Short mmCIF file of N, CA and C in Angstrom, two decimals:
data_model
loop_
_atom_site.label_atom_id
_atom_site.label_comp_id
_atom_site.label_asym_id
_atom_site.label_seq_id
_atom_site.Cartn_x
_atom_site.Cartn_y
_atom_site.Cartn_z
N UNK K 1 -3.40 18.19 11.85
CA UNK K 1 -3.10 17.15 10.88
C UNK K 1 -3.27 15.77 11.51
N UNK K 2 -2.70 15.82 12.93
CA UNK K 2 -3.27 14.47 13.63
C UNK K 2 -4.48 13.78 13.50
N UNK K 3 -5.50 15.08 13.47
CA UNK K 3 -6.81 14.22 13.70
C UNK K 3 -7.70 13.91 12.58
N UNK K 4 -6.85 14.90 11.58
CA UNK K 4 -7.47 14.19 9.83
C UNK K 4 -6.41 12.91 9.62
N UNK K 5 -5.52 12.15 10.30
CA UNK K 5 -5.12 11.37 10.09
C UNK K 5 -5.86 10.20 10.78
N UNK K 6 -6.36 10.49 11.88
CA UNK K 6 -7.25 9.55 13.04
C UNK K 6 -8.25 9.17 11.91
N UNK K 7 -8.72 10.29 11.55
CA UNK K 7 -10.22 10.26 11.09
C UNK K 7 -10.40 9.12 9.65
N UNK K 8 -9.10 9.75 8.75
CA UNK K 8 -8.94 8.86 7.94
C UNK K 8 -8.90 6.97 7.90
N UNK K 9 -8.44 7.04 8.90
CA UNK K 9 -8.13 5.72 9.43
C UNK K 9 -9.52 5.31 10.31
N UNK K 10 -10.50 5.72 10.54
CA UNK K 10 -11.37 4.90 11.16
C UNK K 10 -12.47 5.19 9.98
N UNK K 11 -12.28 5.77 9.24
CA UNK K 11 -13.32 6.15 8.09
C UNK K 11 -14.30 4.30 7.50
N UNK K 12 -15.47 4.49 7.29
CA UNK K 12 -16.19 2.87 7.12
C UNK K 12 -15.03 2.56 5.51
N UNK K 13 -14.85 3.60 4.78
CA UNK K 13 -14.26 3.14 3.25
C UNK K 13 -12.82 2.66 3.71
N UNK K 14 -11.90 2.78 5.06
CA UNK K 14 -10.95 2.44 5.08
C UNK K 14 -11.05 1.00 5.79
N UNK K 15 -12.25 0.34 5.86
CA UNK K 15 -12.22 -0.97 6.85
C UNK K 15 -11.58 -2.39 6.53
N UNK K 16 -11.17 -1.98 5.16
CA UNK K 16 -10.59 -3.12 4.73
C UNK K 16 -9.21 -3.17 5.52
N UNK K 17 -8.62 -2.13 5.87
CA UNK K 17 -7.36 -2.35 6.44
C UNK K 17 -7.45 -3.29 7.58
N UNK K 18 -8.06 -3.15 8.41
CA UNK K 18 -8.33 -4.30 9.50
C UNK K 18 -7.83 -6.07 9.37
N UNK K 19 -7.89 -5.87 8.08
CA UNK K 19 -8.06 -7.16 7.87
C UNK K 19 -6.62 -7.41 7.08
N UNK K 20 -5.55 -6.35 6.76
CA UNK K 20 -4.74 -6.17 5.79
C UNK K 20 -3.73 -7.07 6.69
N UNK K 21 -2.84 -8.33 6.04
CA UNK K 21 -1.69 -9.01 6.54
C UNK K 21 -0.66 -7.34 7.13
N UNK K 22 -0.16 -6.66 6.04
CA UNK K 22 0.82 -5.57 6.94
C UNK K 22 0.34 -5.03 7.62
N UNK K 23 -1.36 -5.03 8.16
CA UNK K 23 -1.30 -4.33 9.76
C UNK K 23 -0.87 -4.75 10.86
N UNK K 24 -0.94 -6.30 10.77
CA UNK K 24 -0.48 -6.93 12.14
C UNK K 24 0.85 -7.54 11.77
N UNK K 25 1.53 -6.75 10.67
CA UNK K 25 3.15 -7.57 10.53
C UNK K 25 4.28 -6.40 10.87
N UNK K 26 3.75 -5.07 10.78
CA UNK K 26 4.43 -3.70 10.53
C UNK K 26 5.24 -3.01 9.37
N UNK K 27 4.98 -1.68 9.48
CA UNK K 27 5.24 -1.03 8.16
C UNK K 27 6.94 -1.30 7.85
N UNK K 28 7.89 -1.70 8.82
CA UNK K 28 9.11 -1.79 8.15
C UNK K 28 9.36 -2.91 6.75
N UNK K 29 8.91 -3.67 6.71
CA UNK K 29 8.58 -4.17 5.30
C UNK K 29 8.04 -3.35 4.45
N UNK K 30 7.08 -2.76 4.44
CA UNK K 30 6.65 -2.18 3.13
C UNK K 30 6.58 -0.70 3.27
N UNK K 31 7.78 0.01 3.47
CA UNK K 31 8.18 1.35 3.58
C UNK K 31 10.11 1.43 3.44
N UNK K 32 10.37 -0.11 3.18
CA UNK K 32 11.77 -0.11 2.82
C UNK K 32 12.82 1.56 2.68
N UNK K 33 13.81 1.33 3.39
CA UNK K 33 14.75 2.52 3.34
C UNK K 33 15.11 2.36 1.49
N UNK K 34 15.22 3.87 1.56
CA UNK K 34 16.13 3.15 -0.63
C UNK K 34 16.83 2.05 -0.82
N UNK K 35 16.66 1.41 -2.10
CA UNK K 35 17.80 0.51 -2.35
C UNK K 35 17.85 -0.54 -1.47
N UNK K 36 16.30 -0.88 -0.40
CA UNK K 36 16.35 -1.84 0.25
C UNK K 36 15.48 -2.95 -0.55
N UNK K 37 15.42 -4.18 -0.27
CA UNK K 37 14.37 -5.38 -0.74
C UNK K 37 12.75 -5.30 -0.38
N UNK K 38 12.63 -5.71 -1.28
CA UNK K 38 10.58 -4.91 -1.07
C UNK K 38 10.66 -6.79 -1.37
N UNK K 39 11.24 -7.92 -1.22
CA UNK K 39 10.44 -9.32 -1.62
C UNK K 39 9.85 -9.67 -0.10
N UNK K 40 10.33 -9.38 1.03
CA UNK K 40 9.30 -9.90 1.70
C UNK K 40 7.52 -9.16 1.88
N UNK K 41 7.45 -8.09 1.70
CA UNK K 41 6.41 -7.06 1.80
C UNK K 41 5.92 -7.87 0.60
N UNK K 42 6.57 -7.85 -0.85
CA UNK K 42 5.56 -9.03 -1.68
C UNK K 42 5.11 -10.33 -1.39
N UNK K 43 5.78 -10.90 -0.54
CA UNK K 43 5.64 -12.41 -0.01
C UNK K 43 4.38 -11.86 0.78
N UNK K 44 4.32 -11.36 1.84
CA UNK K 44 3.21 -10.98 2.55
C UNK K 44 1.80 -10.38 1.41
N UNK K 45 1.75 -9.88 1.03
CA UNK K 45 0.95 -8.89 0.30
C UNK K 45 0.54 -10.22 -0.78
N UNK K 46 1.45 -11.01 -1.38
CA UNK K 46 0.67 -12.36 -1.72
C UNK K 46 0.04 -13.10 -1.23
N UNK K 47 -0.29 -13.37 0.44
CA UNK K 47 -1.64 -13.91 1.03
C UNK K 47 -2.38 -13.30 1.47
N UNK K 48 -1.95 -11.94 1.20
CA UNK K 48 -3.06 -11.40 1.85
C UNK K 48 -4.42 -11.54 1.25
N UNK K 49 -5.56 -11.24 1.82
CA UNK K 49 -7.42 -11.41 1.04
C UNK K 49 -7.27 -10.30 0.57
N UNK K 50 -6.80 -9.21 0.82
CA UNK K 50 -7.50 -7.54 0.98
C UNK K 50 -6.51 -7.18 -0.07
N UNK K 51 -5.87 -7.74 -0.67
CA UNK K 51 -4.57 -7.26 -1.84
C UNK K 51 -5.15 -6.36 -2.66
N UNK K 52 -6.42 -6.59 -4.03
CA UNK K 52 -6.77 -6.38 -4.29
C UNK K 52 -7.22 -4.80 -4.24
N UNK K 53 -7.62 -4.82 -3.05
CA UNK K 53 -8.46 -3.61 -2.54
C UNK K 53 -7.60 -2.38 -2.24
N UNK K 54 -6.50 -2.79 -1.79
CA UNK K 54 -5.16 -2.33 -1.05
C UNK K 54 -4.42 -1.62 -2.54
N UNK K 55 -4.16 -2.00 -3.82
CA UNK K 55 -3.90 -2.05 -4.72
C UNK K 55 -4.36 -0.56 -5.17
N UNK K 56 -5.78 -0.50 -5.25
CA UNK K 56 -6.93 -0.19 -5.68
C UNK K 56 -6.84 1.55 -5.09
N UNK K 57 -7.14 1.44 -3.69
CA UNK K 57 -6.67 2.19 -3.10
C UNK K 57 -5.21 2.86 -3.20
N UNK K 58 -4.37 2.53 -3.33
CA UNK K 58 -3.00 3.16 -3.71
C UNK K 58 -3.17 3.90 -5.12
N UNK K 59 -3.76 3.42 -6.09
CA UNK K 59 -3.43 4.02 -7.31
C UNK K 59 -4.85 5.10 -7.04
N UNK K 60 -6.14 4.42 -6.42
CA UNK K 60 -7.25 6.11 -6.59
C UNK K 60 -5.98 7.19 -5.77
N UNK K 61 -5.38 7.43 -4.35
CA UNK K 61 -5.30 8.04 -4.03
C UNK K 61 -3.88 8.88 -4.21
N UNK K 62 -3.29 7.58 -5.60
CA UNK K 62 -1.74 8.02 -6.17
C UNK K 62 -0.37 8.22 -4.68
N UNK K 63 -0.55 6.84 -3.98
CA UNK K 63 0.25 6.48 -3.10
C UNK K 63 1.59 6.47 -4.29
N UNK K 64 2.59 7.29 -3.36
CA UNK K 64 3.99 7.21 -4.29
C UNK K 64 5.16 6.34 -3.14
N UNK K 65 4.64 6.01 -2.11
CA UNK K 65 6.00 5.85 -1.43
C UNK K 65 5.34 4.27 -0.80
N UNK K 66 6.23 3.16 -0.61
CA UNK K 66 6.11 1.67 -0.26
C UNK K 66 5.37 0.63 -1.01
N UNK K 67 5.44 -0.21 -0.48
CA UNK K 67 4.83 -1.40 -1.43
C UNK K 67 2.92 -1.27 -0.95
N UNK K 68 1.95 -1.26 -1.90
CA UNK K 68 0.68 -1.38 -1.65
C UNK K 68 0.16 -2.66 -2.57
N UNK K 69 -0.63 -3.46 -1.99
CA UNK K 69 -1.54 -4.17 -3.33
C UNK K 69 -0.10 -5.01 -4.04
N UNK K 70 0.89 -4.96 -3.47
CA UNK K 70 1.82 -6.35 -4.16
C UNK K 70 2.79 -5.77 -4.81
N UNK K 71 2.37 -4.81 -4.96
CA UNK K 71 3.36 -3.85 -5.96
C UNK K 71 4.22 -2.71 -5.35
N UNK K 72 5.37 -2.51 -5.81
CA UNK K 72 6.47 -1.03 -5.09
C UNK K 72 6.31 -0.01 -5.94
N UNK K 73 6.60 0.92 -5.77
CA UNK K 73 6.35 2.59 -6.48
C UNK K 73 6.67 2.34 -7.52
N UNK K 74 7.47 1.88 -8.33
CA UNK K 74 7.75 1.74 -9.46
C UNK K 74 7.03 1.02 -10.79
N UNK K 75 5.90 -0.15 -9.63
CA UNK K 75 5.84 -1.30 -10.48
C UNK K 75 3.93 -0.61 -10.40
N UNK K 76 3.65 1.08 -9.98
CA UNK K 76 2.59 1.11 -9.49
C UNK K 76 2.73 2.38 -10.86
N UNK K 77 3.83 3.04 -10.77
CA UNK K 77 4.00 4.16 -11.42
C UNK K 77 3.90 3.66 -13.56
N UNK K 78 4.35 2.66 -13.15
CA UNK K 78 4.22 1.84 -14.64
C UNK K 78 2.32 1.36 -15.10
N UNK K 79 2.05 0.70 -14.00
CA UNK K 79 0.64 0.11 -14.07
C UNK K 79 -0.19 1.37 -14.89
N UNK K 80 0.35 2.86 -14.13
CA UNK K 80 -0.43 4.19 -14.62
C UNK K 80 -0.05 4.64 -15.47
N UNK K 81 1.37 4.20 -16.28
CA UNK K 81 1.38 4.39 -17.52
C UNK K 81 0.63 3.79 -18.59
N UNK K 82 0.97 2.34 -18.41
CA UNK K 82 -0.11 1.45 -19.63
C UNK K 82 -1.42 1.50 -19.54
N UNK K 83 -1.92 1.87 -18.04
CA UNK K 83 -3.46 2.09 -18.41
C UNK K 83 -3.83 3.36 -18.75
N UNK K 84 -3.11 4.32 -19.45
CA UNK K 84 -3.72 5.34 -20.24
C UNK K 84 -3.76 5.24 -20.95
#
C-alpha cells in the first residue's frame, strides 16, 4: 500500500500539488480533529493558485475527510447534492 501511495503522489496528473499553499504549511490545518475550526485551512486555501484544481480533484475522487479546494466535507458533500 506504501508504494501505490508513493506512486500516486509523483503521478504527472498529481503535479499540481507542488505548488498547493497546504503542502508547505502542513496537513494539521486541513485534517482538523472533530468539532475543530477548518477557518484557517480556508484562509490558506483562499490564496492559494491551485484551489481550483484541488477542489476538482476532491470531488472526481469523492475525498470525504478535510478541507480540499476551500471547502470541508460537508460544504463538499452538499456541492454533490445540488449538482445532480
Amino acid at each position: 500500500m506504501h508504494i501505490d501511495t508513493i506512486a500516486m503522489i509523483t503521478s504527472p496528473d498529481l503535479a499540481w500539488q507542488e505548488e498547493a499553499l497546504c503542502a508547505q504549511t502542513g496537513a494539521d490545518f486541513f485534517f482538523p480533529e472533530p468539532g475543530s475550526s477548518v477557518r484557517e485551512a480556508k484562509r490558506i486555501c483562499g490564496m492559494c493558485p491551485i484551489r481550483s484544481a484541488c477542489l476538482e480533484y476532491a470531488l472526481d475522487n469523492d475525498e470525504r475527510f478535510g478541507v480540499w479546494g476551500g471547502l470541508s466535507e460537508k460544504e463538499r458533500l452538499e456541492l454533490r447534492r445540488t449538482s445532480r
